[in-house]
PDB file of C-alpha atoms in Angstrom:
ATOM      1  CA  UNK A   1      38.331   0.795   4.344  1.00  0.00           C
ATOM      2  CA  UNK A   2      37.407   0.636   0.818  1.00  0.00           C
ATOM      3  CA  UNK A   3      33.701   1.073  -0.138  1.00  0.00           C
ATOM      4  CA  UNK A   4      32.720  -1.625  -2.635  1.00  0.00           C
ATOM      5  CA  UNK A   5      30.615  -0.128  -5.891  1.00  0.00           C
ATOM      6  CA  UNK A   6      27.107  -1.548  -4.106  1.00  0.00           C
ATOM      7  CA  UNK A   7      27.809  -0.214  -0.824  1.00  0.00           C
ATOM      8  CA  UNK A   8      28.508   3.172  -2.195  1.00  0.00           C
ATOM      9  CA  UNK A   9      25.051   2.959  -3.778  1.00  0.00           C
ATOM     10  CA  UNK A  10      22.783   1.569  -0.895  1.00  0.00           C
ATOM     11  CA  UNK A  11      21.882   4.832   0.336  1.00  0.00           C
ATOM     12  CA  UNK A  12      18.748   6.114   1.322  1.00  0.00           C
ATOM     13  CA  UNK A  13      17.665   9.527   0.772  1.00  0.00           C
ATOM     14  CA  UNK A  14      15.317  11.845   2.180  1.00  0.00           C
ATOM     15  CA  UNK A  15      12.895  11.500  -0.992  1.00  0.00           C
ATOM     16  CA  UNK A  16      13.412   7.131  -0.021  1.00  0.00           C
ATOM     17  CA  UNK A  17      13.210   7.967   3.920  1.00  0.00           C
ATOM     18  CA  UNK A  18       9.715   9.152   3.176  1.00  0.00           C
ATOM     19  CA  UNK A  19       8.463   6.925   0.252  1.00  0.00           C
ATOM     20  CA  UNK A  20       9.397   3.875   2.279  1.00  0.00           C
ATOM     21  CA  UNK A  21       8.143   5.266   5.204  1.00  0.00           C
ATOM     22  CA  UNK A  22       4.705   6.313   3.348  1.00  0.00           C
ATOM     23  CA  UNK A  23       4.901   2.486   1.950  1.00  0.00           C
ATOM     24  CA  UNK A  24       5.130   1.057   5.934  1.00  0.00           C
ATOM     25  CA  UNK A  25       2.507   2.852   7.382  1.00  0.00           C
ATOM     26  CA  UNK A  26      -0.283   1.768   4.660  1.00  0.00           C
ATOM     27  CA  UNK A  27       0.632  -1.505   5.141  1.00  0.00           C
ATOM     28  CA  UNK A  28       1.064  -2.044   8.675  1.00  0.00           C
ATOM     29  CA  UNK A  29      -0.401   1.020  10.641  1.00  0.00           C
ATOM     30  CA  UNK A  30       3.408   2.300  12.065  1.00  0.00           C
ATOM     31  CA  UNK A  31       4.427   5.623  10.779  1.00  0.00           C
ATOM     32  CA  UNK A  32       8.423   6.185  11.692  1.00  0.00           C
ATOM     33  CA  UNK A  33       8.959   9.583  12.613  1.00  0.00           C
ATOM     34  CA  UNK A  34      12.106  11.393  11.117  1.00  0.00           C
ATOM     35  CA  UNK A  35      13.965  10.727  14.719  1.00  0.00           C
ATOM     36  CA  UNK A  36      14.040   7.125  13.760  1.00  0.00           C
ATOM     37  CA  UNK A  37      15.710   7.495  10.428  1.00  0.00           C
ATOM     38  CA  UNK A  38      19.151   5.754  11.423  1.00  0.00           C
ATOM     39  CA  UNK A  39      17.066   2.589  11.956  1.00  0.00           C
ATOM     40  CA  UNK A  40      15.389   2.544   9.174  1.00  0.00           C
ATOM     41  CA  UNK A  41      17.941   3.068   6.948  1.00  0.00           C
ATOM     42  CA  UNK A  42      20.289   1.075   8.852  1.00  0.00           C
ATOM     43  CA  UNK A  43      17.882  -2.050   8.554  1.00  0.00           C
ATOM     44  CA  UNK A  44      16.703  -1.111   4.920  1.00  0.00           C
ATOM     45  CA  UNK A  45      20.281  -1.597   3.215  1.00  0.00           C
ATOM     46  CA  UNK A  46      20.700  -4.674   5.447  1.00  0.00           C
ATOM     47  CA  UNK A  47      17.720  -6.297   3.106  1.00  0.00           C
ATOM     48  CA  UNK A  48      19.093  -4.578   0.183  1.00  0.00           C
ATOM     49  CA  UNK A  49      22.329  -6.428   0.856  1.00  0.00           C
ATOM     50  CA  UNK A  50      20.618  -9.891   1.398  1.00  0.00           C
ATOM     51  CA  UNK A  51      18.651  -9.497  -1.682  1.00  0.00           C
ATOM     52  CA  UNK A  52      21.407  -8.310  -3.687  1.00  0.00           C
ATOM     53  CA  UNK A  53      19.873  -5.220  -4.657  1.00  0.00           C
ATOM     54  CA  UNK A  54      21.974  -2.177  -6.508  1.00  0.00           C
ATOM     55  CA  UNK A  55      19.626   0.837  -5.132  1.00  0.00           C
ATOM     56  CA  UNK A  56      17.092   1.172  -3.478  1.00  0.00           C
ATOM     57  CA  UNK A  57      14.851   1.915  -6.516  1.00  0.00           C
ATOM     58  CA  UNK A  58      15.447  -1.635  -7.621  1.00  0.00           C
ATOM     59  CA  UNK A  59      14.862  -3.195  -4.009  1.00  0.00           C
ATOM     60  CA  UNK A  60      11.601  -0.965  -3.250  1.00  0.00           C
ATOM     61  CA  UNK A  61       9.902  -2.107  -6.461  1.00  0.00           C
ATOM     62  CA  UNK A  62      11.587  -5.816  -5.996  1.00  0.00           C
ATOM     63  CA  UNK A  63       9.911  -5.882  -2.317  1.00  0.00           C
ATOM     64  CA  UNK A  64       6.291  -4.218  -3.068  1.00  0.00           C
ATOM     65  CA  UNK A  65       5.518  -6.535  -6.138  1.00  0.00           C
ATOM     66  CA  UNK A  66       7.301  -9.810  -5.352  1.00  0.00           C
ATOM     67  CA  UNK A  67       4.070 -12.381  -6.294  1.00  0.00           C
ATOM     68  CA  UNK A  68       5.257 -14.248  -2.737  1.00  0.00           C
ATOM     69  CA  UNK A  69       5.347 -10.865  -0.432  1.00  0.00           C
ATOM     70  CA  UNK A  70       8.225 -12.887   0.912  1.00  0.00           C
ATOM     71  CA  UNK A  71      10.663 -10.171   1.281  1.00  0.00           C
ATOM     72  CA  UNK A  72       7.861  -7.549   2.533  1.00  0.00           C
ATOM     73  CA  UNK A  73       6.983 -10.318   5.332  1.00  0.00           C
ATOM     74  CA  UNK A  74      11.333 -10.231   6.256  1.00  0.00           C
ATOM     75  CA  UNK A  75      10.976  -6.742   5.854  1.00  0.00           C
ATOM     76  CA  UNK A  76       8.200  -6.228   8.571  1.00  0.00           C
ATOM     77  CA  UNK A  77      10.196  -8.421  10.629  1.00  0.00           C
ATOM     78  CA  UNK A  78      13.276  -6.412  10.438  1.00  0.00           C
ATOM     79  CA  UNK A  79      11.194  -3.444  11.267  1.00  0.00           C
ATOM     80  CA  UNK A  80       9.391  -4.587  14.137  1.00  0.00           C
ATOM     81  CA  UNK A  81      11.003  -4.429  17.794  1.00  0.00           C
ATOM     82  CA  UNK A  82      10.127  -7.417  19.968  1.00  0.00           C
ATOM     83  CA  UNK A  83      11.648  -7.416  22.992  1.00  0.00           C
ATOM     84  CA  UNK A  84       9.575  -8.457  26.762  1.00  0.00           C
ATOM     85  CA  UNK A  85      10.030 -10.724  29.619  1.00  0.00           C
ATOM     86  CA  UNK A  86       7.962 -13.248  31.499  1.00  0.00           C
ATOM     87  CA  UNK A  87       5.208 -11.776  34.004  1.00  0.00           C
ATOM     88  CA  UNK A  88       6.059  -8.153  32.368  1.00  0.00           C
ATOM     89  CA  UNK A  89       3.402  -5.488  34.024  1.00  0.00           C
ATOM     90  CA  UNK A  90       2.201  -8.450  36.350  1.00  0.00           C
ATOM     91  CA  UNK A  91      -0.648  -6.303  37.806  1.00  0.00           C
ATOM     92  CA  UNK A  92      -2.801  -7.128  35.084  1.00  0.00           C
ATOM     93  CA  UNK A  93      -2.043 -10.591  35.307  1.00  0.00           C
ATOM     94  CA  UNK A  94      -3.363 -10.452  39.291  1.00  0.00           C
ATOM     95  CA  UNK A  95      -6.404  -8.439  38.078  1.00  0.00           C
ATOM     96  CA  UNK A  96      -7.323 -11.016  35.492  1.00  0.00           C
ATOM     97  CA  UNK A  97      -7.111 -13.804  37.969  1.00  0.00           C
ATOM     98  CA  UNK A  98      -8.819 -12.352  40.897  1.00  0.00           C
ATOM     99  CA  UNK A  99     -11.016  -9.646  39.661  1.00  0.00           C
ATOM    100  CA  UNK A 100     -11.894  -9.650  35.801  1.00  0.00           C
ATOM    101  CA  UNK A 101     -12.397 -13.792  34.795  1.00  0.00           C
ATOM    102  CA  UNK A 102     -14.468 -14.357  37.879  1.00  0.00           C
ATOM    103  CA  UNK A 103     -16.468 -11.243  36.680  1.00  0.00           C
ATOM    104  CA  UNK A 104     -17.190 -12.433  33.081  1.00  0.00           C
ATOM    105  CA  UNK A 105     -18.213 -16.006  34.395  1.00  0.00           C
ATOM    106  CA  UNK A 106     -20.646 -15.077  37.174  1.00  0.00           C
ATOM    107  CA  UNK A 107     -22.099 -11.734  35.388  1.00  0.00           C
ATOM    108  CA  UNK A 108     -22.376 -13.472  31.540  1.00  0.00           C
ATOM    109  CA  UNK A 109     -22.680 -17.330  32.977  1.00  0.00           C
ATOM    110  CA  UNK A 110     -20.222 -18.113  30.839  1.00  0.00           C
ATOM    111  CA  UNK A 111     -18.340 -21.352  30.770  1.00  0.00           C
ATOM    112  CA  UNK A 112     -15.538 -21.116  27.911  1.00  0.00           C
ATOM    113  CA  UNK A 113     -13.449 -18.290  27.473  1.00  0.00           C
ATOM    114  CA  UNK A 114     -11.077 -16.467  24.649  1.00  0.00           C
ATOM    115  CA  UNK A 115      -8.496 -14.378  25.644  1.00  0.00           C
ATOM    116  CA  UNK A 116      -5.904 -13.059  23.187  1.00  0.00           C
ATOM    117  CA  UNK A 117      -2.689 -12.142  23.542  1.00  0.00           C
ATOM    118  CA  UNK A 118      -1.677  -9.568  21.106  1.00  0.00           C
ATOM    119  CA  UNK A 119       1.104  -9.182  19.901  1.00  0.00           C
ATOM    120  CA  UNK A 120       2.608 -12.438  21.143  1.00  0.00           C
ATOM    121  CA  UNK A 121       5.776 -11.407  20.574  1.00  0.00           C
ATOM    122  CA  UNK A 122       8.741 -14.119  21.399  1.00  0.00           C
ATOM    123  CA  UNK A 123       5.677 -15.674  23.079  1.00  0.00           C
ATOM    124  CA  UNK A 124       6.541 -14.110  27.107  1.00  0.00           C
ATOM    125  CA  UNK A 125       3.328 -12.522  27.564  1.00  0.00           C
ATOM    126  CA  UNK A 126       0.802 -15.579  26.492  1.00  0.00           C
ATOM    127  CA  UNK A 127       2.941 -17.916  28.178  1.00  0.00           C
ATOM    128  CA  UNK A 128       2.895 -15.547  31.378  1.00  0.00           C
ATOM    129  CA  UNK A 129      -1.150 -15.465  30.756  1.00  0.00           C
ATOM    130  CA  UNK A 130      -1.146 -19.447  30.426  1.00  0.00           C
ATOM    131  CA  UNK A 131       1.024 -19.871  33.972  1.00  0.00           C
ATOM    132  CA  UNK A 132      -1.107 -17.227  35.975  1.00  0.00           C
ATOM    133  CA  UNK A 133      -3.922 -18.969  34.713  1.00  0.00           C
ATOM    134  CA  UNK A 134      -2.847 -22.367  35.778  1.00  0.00           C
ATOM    135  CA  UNK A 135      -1.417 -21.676  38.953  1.00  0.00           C
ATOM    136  CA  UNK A 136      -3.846 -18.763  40.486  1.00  0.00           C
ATOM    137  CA  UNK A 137      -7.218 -19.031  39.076  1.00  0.00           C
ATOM    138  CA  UNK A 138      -9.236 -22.309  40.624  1.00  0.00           C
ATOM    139  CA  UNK A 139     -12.080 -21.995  38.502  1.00  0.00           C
ATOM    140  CA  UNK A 140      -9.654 -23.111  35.545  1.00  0.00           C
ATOM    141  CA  UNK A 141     -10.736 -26.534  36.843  1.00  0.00           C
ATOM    142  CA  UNK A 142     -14.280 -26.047  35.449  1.00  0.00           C
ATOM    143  CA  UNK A 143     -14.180 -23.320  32.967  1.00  0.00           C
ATOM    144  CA  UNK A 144     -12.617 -24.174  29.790  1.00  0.00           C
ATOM    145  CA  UNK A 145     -10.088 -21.047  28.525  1.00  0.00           C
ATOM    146  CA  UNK A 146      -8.806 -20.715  24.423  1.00  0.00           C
ATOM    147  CA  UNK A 147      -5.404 -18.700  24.556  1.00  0.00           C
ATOM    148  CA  UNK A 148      -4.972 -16.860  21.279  1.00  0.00           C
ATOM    149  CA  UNK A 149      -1.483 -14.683  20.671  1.00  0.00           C
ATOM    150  CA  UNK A 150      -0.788 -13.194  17.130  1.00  0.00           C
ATOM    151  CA  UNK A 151       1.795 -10.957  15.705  1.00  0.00           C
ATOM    152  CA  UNK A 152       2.469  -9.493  12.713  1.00  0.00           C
ATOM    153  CA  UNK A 153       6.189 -10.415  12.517  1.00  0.00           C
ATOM    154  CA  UNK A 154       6.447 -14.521  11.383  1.00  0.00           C
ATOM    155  CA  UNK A 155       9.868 -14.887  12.874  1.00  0.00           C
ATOM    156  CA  UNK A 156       9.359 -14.438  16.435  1.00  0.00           C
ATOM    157  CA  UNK A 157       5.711 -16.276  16.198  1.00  0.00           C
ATOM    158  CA  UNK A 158       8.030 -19.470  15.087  1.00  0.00           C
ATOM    159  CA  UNK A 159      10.519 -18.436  18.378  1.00  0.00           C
ATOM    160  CA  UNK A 160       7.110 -18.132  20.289  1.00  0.00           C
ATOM    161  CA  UNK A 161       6.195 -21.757  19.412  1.00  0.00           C
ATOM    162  CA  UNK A 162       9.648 -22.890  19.677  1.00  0.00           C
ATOM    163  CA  UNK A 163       9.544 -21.866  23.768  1.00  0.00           C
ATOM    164  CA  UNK A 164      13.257 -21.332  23.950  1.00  0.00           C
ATOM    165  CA  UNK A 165      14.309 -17.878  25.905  1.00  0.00           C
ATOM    166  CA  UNK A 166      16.853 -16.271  27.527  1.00  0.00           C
ATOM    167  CA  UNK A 167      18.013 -16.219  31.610  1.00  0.00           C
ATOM    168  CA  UNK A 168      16.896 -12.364  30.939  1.00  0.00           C
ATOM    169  CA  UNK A 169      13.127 -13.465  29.856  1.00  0.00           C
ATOM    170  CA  UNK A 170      12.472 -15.741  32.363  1.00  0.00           C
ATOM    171  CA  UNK A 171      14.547 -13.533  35.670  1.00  0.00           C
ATOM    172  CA  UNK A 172      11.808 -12.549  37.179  1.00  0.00           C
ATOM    173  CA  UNK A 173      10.104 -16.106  37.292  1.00  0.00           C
ATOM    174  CA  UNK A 174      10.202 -17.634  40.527  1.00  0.00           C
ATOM    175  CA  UNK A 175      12.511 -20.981  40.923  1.00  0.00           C
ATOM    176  CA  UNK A 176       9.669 -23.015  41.509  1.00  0.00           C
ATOM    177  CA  UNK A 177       7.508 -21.927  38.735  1.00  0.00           C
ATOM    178  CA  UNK A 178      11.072 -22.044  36.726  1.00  0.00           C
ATOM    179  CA  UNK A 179      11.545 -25.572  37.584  1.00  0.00           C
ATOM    180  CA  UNK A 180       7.731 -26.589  36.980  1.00  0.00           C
ATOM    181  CA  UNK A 181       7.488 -25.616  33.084  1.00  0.00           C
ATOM    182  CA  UNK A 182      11.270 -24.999  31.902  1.00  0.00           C
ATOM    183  CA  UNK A 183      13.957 -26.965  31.775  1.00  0.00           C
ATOM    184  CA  UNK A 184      17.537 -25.478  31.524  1.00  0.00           C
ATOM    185  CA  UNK A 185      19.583 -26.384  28.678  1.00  0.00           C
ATOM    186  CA  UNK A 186      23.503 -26.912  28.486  1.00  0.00           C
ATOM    187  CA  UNK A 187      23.840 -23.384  26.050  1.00  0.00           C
ATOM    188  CA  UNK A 188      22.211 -21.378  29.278  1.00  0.00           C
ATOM    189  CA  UNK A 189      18.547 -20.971  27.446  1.00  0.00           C
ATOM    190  CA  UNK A 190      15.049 -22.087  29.181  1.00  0.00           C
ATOM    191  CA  UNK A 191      13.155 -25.011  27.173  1.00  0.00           C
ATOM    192  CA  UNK A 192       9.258 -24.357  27.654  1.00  0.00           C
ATOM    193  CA  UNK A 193       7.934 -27.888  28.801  1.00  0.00           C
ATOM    194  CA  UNK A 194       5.499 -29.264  26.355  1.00  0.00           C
ATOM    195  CA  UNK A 195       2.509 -28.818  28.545  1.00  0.00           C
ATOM    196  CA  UNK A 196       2.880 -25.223  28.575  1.00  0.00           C
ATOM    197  CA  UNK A 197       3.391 -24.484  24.879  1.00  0.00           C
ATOM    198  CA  UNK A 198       0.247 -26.465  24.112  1.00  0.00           C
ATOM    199  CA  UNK A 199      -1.927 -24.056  26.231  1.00  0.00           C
ATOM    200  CA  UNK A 200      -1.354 -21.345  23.476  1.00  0.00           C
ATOM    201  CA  UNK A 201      -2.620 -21.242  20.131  1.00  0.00           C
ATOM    202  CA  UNK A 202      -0.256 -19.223  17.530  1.00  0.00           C
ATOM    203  CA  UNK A 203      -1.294 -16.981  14.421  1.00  0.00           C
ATOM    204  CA  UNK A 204       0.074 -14.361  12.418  1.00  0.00           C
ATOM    205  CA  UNK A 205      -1.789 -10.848  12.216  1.00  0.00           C
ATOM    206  CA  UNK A 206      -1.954  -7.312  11.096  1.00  0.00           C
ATOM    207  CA  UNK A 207      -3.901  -5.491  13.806  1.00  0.00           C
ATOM    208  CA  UNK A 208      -4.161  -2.930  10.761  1.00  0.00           C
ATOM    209  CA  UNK A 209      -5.476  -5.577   8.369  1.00  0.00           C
ATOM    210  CA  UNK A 210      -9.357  -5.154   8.974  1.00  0.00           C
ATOM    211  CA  UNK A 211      -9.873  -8.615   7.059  1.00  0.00           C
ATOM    212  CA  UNK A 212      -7.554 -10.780   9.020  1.00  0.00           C
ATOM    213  CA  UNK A 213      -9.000  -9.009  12.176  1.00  0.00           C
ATOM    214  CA  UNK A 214     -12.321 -10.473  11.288  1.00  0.00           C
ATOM    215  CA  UNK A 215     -11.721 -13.628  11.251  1.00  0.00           C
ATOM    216  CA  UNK A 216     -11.555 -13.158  15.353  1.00  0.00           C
ATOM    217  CA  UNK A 217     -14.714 -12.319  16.985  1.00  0.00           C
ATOM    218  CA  UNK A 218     -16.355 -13.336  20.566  1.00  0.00           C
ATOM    219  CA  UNK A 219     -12.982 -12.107  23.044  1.00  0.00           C
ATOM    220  CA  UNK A 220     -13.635 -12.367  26.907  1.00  0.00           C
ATOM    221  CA  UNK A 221     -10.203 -10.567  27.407  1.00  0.00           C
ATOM    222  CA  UNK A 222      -7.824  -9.197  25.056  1.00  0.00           C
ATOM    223  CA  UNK A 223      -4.073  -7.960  26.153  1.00  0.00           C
ATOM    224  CA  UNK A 224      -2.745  -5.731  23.699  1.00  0.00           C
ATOM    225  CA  UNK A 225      -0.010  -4.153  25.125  1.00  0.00           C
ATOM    226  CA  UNK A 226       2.503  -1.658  23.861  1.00  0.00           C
ATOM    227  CA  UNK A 227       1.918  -1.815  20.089  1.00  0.00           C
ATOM    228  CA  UNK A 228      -0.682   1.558  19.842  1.00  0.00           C
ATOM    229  CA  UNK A 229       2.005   3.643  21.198  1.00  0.00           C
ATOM    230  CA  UNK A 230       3.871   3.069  17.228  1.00  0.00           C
ATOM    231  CA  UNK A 231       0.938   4.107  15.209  1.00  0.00           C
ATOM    232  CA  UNK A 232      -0.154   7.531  14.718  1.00  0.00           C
ATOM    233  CA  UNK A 233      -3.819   8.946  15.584  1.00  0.00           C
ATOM    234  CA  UNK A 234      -5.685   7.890  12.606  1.00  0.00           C
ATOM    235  CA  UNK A 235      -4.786   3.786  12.796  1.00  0.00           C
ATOM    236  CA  UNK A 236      -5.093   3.941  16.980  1.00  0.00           C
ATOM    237  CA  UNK A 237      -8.820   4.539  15.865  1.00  0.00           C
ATOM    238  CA  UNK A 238      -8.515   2.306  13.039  1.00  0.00           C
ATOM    239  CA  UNK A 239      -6.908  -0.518  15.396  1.00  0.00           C
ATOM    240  CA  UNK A 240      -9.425   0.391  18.320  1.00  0.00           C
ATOM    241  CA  UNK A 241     -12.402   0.025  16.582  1.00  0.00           C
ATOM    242  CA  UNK A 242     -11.229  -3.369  15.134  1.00  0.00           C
ATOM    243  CA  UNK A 243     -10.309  -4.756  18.592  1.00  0.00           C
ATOM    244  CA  UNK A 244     -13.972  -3.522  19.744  1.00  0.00           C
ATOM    245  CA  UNK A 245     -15.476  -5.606  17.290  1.00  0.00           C
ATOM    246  CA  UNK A 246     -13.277  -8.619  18.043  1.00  0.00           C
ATOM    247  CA  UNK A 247     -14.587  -8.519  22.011  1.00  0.00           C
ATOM    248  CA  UNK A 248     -17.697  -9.834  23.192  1.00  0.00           C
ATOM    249  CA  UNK A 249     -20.507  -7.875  24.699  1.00  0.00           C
ATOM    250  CA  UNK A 250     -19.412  -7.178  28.006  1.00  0.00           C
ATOM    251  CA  UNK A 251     -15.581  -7.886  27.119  1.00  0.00           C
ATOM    252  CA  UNK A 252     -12.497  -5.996  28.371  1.00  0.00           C
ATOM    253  CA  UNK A 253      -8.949  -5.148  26.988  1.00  0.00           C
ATOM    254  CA  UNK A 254      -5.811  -4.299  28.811  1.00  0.00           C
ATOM    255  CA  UNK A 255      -3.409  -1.552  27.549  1.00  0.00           C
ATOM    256  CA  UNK A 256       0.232  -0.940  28.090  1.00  0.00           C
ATOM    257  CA  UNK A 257       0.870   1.205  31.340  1.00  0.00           C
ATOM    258  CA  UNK A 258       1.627   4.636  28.522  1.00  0.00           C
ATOM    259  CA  UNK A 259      -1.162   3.467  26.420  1.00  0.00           C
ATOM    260  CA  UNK A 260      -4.927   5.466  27.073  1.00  0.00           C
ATOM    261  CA  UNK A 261      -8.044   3.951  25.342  1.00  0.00           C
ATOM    262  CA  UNK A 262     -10.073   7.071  26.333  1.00  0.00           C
ATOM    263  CA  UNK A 263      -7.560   9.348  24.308  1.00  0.00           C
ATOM    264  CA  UNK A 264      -7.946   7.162  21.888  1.00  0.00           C
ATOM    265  CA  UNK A 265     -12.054   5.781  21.186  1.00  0.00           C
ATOM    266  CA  UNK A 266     -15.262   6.331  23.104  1.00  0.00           C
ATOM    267  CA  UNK A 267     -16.397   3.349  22.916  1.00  0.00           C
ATOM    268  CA  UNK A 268     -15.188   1.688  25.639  1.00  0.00           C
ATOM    269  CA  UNK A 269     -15.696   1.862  29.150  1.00  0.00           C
ATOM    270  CA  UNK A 270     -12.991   2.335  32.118  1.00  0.00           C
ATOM    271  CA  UNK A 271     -13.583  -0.039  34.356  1.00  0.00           C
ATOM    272  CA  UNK A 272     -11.028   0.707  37.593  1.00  0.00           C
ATOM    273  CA  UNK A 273     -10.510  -2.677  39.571  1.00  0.00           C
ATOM    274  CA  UNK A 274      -8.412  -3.073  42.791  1.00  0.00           C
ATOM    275  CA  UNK A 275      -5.266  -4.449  40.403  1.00  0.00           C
ATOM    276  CA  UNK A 276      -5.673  -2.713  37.204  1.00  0.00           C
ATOM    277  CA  UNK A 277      -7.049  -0.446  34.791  1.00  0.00           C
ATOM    278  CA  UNK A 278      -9.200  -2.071  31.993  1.00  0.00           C
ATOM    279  CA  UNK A 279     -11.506  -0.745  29.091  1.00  0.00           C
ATOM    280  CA  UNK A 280     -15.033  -2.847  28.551  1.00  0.00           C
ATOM    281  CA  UNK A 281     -16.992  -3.216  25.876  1.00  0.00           C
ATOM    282  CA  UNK A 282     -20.947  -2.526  26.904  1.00  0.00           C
ATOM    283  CA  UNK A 283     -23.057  -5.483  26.951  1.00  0.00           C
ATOM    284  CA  UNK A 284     -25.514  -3.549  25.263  1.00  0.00           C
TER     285      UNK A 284
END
């Protein structure tokens, strides 16, 4: 195989590894550690190849000062792993239901809720929060719920609203609930029924972006799942503290089953319920 002159000059060196690398965590939070270098570089001369760059000196300063941030945005998303199925860690989905919701309405009186989904992902998890909601928790007759999901990555927030997803995404969805809100398509996919991808309410976010996180305050219940484990000490705090001050008073936020708040912030409080684990924000 014969190695055309640009491929034999998109390579990435150990003084790029860790400029790039540098770059990425200021601007989203994830720091790749050294054992993760084949991705990187594997997915950093794929957008050197779609850009046409000749090094990686000309695509580095071509991606951090393009007026756009076009290619930084298809960057990110080339970066960021996505990958989930409906009712994923479905405990928490039974402790919202029957434990946590009915504990925010009767303790706070409330009768509107926010919950947030972040990140959304291909959109599993917020449609998995919309369908437990619908089907298993009566007082959604009388309380009105907003369903927020965000991710930083704009590609798989257009898949989320699309509601198109694989027999793997939607296995462990029982037929009925299968038949009730997808419909099967000739090419083997799952079409989410209109009904159901109205319920959610897309955005794109940088949980390390303390301006875009402001613009969400008030929570009842925020899932943020399995994104804390990729960031390093320093922007867990950062990232806590921001998803503190999204939450109402008396608020709580669900982790991913690796993922420890208390290692992380005091601020919150474990609350153990019969289902879950979740961390609360004091109401005073």
């Amino acid at each position: 195989m014969t190695l055309t002159k640009q491929d034999a000059n998109l390579k990435i060196s150990t003084a790029d590894f860790e400029r790039f690398r540098d770059f990425f965590y200021r601007k989203t939070g994830i720091r790749f550690e050294d054992s993760k270098r084949y991705f990187v570089d594997k997915r950093l001369v794929e957008r050197m190849r779609q850009t046409q760059a000749s090094t990686f000196r000309d695509y580095f300063t071509h991606m951090r000062f393009q007026a756009s941030g076009e290619e930084l945005q298809q960057l990110i998303n080339t970066m960021t792993v996505n990958e989930t199925y409906f009712f994923r860690e479905s405990h928490q989905f039974d402790c919202m239901v029957q434990e946590l919701l009915d504990e925010i309405v009767k303790v706070q009186g409330k009768r509107e809720l926010k919950i947030w989904s972040i990140p959304s992902s291909t959109g599993e998890e917020p449609y998995s929060i919309a369908i437990y909601l619908m089907e298993r928790w009566p007082s959604i007759q009388h309380i009105d719920v907003e369903l927020m999901s965000s991710d930083i990555d704009s590609a798989v927030i257009n898949k989320a609203k699309a509601g198109l997803f694989s027999e793997r995404s939607v296995q462990y969805l029982d037929k009925v609930l299968l038949k009730k809100y997808f419909t099967k398509r000739e090419d083997g996919m799952y079409q989410a029924c209109d009904d159901l991808r109205s319920c959610v309410h897309f955005s794109q976010v940088n949980l390390n972006d303390q301006l875009q996180m402001k613009r969400y305050r008030d929570i009842d219940l925020i899932f943020c799942r399995n994104v804390l484990i990729y960031f390093d000490d320093s922007s867990r705090r950062s990232a806590a503290e921001s998803l503190y001050d999204t939450l109402a008073p008396g608020g709580f936020i669900f982790l991913g089953h690796s993922e420890s708040m208390s290692r992380i912030s005091s601020l919150f409080k474990i609350r153990k319920f019969h289902h879950a684990l979740a961390y609360q924000k004091p109401s005073v």
